[in-house]
PDB file of C-alpha atoms in Angstrom:
ATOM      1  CA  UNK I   1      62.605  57.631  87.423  1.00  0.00           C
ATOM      2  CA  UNK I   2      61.448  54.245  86.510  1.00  0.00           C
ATOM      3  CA  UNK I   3      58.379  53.244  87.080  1.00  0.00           C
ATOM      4  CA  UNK I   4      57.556  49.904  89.151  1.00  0.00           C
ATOM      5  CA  UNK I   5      54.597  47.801  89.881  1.00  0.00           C
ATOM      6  CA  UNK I   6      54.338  48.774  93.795  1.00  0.00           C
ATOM      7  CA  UNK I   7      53.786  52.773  92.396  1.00  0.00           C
ATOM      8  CA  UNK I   8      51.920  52.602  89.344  1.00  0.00           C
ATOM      9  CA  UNK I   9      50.158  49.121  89.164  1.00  0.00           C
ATOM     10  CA  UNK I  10      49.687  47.750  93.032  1.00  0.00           C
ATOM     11  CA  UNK I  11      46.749  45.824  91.727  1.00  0.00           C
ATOM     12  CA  UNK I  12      49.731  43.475  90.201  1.00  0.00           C
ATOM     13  CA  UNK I  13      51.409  43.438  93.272  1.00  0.00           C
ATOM     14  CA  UNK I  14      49.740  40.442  94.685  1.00  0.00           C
ATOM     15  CA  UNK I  15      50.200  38.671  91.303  1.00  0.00           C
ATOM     16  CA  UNK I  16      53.762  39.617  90.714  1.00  0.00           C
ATOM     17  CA  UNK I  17      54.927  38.263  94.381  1.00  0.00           C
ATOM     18  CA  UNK I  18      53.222  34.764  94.110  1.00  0.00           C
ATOM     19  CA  UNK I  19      54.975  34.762  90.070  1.00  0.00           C
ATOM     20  CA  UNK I  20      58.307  35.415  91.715  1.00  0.00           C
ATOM     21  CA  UNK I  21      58.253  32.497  93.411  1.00  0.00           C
ATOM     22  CA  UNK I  22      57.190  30.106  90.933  1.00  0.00           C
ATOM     23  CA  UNK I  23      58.965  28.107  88.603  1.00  0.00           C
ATOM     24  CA  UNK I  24      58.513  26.800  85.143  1.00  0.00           C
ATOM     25  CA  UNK I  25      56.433  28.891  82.866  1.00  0.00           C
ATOM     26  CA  UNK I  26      54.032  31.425  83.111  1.00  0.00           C
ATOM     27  CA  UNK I  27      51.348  32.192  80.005  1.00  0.00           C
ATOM     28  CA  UNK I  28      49.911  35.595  80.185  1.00  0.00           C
ATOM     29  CA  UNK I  29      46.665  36.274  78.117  1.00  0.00           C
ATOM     30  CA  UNK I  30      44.484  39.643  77.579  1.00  0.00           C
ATOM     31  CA  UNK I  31      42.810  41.432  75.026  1.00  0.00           C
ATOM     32  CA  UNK I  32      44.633  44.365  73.123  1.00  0.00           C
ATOM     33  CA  UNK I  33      46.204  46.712  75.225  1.00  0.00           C
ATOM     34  CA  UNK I  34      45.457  45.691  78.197  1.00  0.00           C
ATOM     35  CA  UNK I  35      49.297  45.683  79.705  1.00  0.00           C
ATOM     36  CA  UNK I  36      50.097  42.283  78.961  1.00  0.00           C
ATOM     37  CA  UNK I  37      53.466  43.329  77.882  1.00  0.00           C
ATOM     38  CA  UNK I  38      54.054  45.633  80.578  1.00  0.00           C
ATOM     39  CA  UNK I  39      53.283  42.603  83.305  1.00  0.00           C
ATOM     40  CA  UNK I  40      55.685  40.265  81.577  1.00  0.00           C
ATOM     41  CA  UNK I  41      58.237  42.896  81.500  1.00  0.00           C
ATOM     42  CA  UNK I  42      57.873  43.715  85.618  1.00  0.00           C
ATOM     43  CA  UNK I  43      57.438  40.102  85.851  1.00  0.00           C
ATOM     44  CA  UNK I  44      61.158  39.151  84.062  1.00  0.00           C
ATOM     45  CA  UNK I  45      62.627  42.399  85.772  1.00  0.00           C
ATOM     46  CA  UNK I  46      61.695  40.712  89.589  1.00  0.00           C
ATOM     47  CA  UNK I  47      62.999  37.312  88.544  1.00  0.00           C
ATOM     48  CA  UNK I  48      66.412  39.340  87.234  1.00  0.00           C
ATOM     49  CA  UNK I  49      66.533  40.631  90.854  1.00  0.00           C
ATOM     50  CA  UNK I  50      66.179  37.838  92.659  1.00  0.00           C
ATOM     51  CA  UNK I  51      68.746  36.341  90.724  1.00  0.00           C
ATOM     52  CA  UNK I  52      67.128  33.708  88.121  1.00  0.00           C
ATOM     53  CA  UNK I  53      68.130  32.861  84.105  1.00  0.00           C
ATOM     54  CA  UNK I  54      64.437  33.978  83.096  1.00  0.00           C
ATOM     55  CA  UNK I  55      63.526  33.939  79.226  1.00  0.00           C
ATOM     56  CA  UNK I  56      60.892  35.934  77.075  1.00  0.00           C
ATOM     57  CA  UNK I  57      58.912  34.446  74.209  1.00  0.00           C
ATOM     58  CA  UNK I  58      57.414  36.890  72.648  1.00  0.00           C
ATOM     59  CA  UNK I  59      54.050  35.443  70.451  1.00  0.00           C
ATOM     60  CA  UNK I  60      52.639  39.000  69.730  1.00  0.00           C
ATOM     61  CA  UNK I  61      53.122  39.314  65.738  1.00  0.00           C
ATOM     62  CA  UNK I  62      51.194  42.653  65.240  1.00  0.00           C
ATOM     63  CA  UNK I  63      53.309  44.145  68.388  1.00  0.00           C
ATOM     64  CA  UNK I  64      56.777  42.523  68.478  1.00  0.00           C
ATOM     65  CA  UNK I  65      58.772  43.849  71.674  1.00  0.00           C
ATOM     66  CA  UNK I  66      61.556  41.638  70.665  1.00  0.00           C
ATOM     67  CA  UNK I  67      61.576  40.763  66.850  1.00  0.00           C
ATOM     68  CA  UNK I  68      60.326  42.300  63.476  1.00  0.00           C
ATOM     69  CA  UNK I  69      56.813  42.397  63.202  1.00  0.00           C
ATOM     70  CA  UNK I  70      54.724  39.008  61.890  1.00  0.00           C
ATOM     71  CA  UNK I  71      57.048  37.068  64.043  1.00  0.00           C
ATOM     72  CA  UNK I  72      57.378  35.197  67.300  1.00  0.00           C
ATOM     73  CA  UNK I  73      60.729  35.391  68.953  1.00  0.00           C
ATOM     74  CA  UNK I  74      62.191  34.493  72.435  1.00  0.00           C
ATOM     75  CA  UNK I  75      65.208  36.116  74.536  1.00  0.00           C
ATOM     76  CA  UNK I  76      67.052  35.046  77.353  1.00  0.00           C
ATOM     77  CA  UNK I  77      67.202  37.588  79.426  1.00  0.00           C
ATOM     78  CA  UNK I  78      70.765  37.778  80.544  1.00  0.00           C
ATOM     79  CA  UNK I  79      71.430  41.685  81.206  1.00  0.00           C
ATOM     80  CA  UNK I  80      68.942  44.491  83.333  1.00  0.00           C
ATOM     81  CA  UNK I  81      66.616  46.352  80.748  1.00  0.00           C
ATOM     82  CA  UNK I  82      64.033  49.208  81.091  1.00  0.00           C
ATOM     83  CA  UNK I  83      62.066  47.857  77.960  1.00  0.00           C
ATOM     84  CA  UNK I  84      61.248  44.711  76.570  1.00  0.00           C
ATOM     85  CA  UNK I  85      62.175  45.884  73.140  1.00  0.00           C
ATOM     86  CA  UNK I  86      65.749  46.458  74.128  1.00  0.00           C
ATOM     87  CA  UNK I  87      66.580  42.810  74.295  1.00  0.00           C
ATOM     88  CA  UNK I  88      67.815  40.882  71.028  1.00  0.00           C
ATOM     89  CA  UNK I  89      66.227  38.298  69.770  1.00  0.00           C
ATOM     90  CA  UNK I  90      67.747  34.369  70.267  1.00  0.00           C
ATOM     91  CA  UNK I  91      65.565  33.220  67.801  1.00  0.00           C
ATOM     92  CA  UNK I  92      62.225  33.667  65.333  1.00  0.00           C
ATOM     93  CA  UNK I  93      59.816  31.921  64.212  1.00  0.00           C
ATOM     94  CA  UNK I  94      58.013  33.707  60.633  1.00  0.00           C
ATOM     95  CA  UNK I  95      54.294  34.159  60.508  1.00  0.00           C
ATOM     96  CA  UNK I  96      54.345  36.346  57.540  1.00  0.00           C
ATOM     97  CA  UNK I  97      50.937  38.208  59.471  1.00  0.00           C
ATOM     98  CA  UNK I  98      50.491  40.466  62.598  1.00  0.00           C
ATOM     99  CA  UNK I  99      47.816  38.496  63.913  1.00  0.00           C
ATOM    100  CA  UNK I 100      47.429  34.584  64.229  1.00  0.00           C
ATOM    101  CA  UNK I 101      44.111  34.431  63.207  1.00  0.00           C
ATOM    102  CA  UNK I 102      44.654  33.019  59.373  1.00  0.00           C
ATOM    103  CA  UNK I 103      47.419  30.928  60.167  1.00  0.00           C
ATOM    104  CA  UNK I 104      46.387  28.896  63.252  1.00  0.00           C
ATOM    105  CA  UNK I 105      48.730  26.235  62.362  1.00  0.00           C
ATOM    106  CA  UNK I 106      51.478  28.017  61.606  1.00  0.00           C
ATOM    107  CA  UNK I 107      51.075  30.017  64.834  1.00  0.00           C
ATOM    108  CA  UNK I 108      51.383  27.057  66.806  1.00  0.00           C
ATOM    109  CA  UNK I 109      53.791  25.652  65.275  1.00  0.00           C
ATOM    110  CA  UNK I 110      56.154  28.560  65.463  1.00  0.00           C
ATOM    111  CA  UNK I 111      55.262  29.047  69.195  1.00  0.00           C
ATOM    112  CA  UNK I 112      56.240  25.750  70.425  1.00  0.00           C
ATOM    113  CA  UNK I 113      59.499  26.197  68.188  1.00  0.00           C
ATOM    114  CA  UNK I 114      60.541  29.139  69.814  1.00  0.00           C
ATOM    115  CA  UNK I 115      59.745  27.991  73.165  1.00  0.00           C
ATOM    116  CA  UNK I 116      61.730  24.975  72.567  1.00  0.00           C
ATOM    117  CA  UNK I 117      64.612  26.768  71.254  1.00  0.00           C
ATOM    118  CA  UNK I 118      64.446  29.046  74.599  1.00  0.00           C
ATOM    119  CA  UNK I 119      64.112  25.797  77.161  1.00  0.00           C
ATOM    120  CA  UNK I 120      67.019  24.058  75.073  1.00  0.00           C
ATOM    121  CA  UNK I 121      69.112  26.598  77.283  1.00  0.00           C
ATOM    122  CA  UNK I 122      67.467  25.738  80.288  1.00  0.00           C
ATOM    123  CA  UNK I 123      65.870  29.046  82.259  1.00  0.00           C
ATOM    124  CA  UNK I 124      64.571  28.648  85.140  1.00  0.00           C
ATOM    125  CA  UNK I 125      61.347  30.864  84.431  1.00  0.00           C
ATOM    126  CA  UNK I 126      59.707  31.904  81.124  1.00  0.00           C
ATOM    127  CA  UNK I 127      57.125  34.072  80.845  1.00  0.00           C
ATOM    128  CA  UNK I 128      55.267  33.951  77.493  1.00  0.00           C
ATOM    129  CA  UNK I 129      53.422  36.998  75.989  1.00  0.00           C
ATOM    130  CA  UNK I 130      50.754  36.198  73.626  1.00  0.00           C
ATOM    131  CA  UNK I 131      48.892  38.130  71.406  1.00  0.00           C
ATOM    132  CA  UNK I 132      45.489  40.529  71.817  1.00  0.00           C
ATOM    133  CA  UNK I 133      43.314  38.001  69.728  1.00  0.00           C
ATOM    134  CA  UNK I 134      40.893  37.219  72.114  1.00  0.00           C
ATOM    135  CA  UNK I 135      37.637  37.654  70.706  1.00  0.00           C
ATOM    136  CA  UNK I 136      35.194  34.932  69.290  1.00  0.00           C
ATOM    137  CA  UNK I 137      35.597  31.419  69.258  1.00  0.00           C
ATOM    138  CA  UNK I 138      38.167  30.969  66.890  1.00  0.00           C
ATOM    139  CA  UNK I 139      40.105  33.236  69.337  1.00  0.00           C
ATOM    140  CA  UNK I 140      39.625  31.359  72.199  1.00  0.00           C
ATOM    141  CA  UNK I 141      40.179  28.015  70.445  1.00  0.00           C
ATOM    142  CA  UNK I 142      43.417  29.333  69.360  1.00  0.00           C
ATOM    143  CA  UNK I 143      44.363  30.335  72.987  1.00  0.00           C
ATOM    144  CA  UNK I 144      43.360  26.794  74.517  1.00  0.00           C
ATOM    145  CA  UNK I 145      45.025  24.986  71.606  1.00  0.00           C
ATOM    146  CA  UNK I 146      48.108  27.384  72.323  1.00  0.00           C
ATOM    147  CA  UNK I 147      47.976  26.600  76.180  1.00  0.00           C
ATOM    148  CA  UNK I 148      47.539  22.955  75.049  1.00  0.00           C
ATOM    149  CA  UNK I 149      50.660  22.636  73.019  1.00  0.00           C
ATOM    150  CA  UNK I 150      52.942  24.972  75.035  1.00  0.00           C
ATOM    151  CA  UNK I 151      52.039  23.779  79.039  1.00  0.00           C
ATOM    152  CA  UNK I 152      52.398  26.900  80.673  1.00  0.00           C
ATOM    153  CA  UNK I 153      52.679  26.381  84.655  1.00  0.00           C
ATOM    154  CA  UNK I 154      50.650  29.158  85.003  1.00  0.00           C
TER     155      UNK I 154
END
C-alpha cells in the first residue's frame, strides 16, 4: 500500500491543502533528513490529482532524486510516480560537488538555469527541493541569496 500524507504525516496535512491551491512556486527548505524530499514528492503527487502540469527542480547535489549526483536537475512531471527518483531528468545543471557550500556561485547559477529551463514550458506549479546545508551563516546566506535569485511564491 502506498503511503500518503493523511496516514503517515497528518502534521503536513494542513500544509499540503493550502499548497494545493496555490500557484507559482513553492521553495521548501530543512536541514538533512528532515523529509524535505518526501513533502515535495506528496506535494507534486496532489497537484497531479487535481489535474495541474507541476514541475520538480531538484537542487539537492549530495542526494539527487532526479539526476546524477553533484547536479541540479528539474522534471516536468507529466506521468503518476511512487518516487521522485523515477522521473527523468529535462535538464542539469553540473556542480561537480554534493554540497553547495564551495561553489556558491556556481550553485546559483545552475539553480536559476534549471528553473528557467523548467518555466520555459510553462507549469503551473513548481516545487523546488533544496539541499540540507543549513547550518552557519554561510548556509543561510546561501539560502536567502538562493530565495533571492529564484522568487519562490512560497
Amino acid at each position: 500500500m502506498q503511503a500518503n500524507w493523511q496516514t503517515v504525516y497528518p502534521e503536513w496535512q494542513e500544509a499540503i491543502e493550502r499548497l494545493a491551491q496555490a500557484s507559482g512556486t513553492v521553495m521548501v527548505l530543512g536541514g538533512v533528513d528532515t523529509g524535505k524530499s518526501t513533502f515535495c514528492s506528496l506535494l507534486l503527487r496532489q497537484w497531479q490529482n487535481a489535474g495541474a502540469l507541476a514541475g520538480y527542480v531538484d537542487l539537492d547535489p549530495g542526494q539527487s532524486n532526479v539526476g546524477p549526483p553533484a547536479t541540479f536537475s528539474w522534471t516536468l512531471v507529466r506521468q503518476p510516480f511512487e518516487r521522485l527518483n523515477e522521473l527523468s531528468p529535462g535538464g542539469l545543471a553540473f556542480l561537480g560537488d554534493t554540497t553547495p557550500a564551495r561553489h556558491l556561485s556556481l550553485a546559483l547559477a545552475g539553480a536559476r538555469r534549471v528553473l528557467d529551463e523548467l518555466l520555459a514550458l510553462q507549469p503551473e506549479k513548481v516545487v523546488i527541493d533544496t539541499c540540507g546545508y543549513v547550518g552557519g551563516w554561510v548556509a543561510r546566506h546561501y539560502k536567502l541569496m538562493l530565495a533571492d535569485l529564484l522568487r519562490p511564491r512560497v
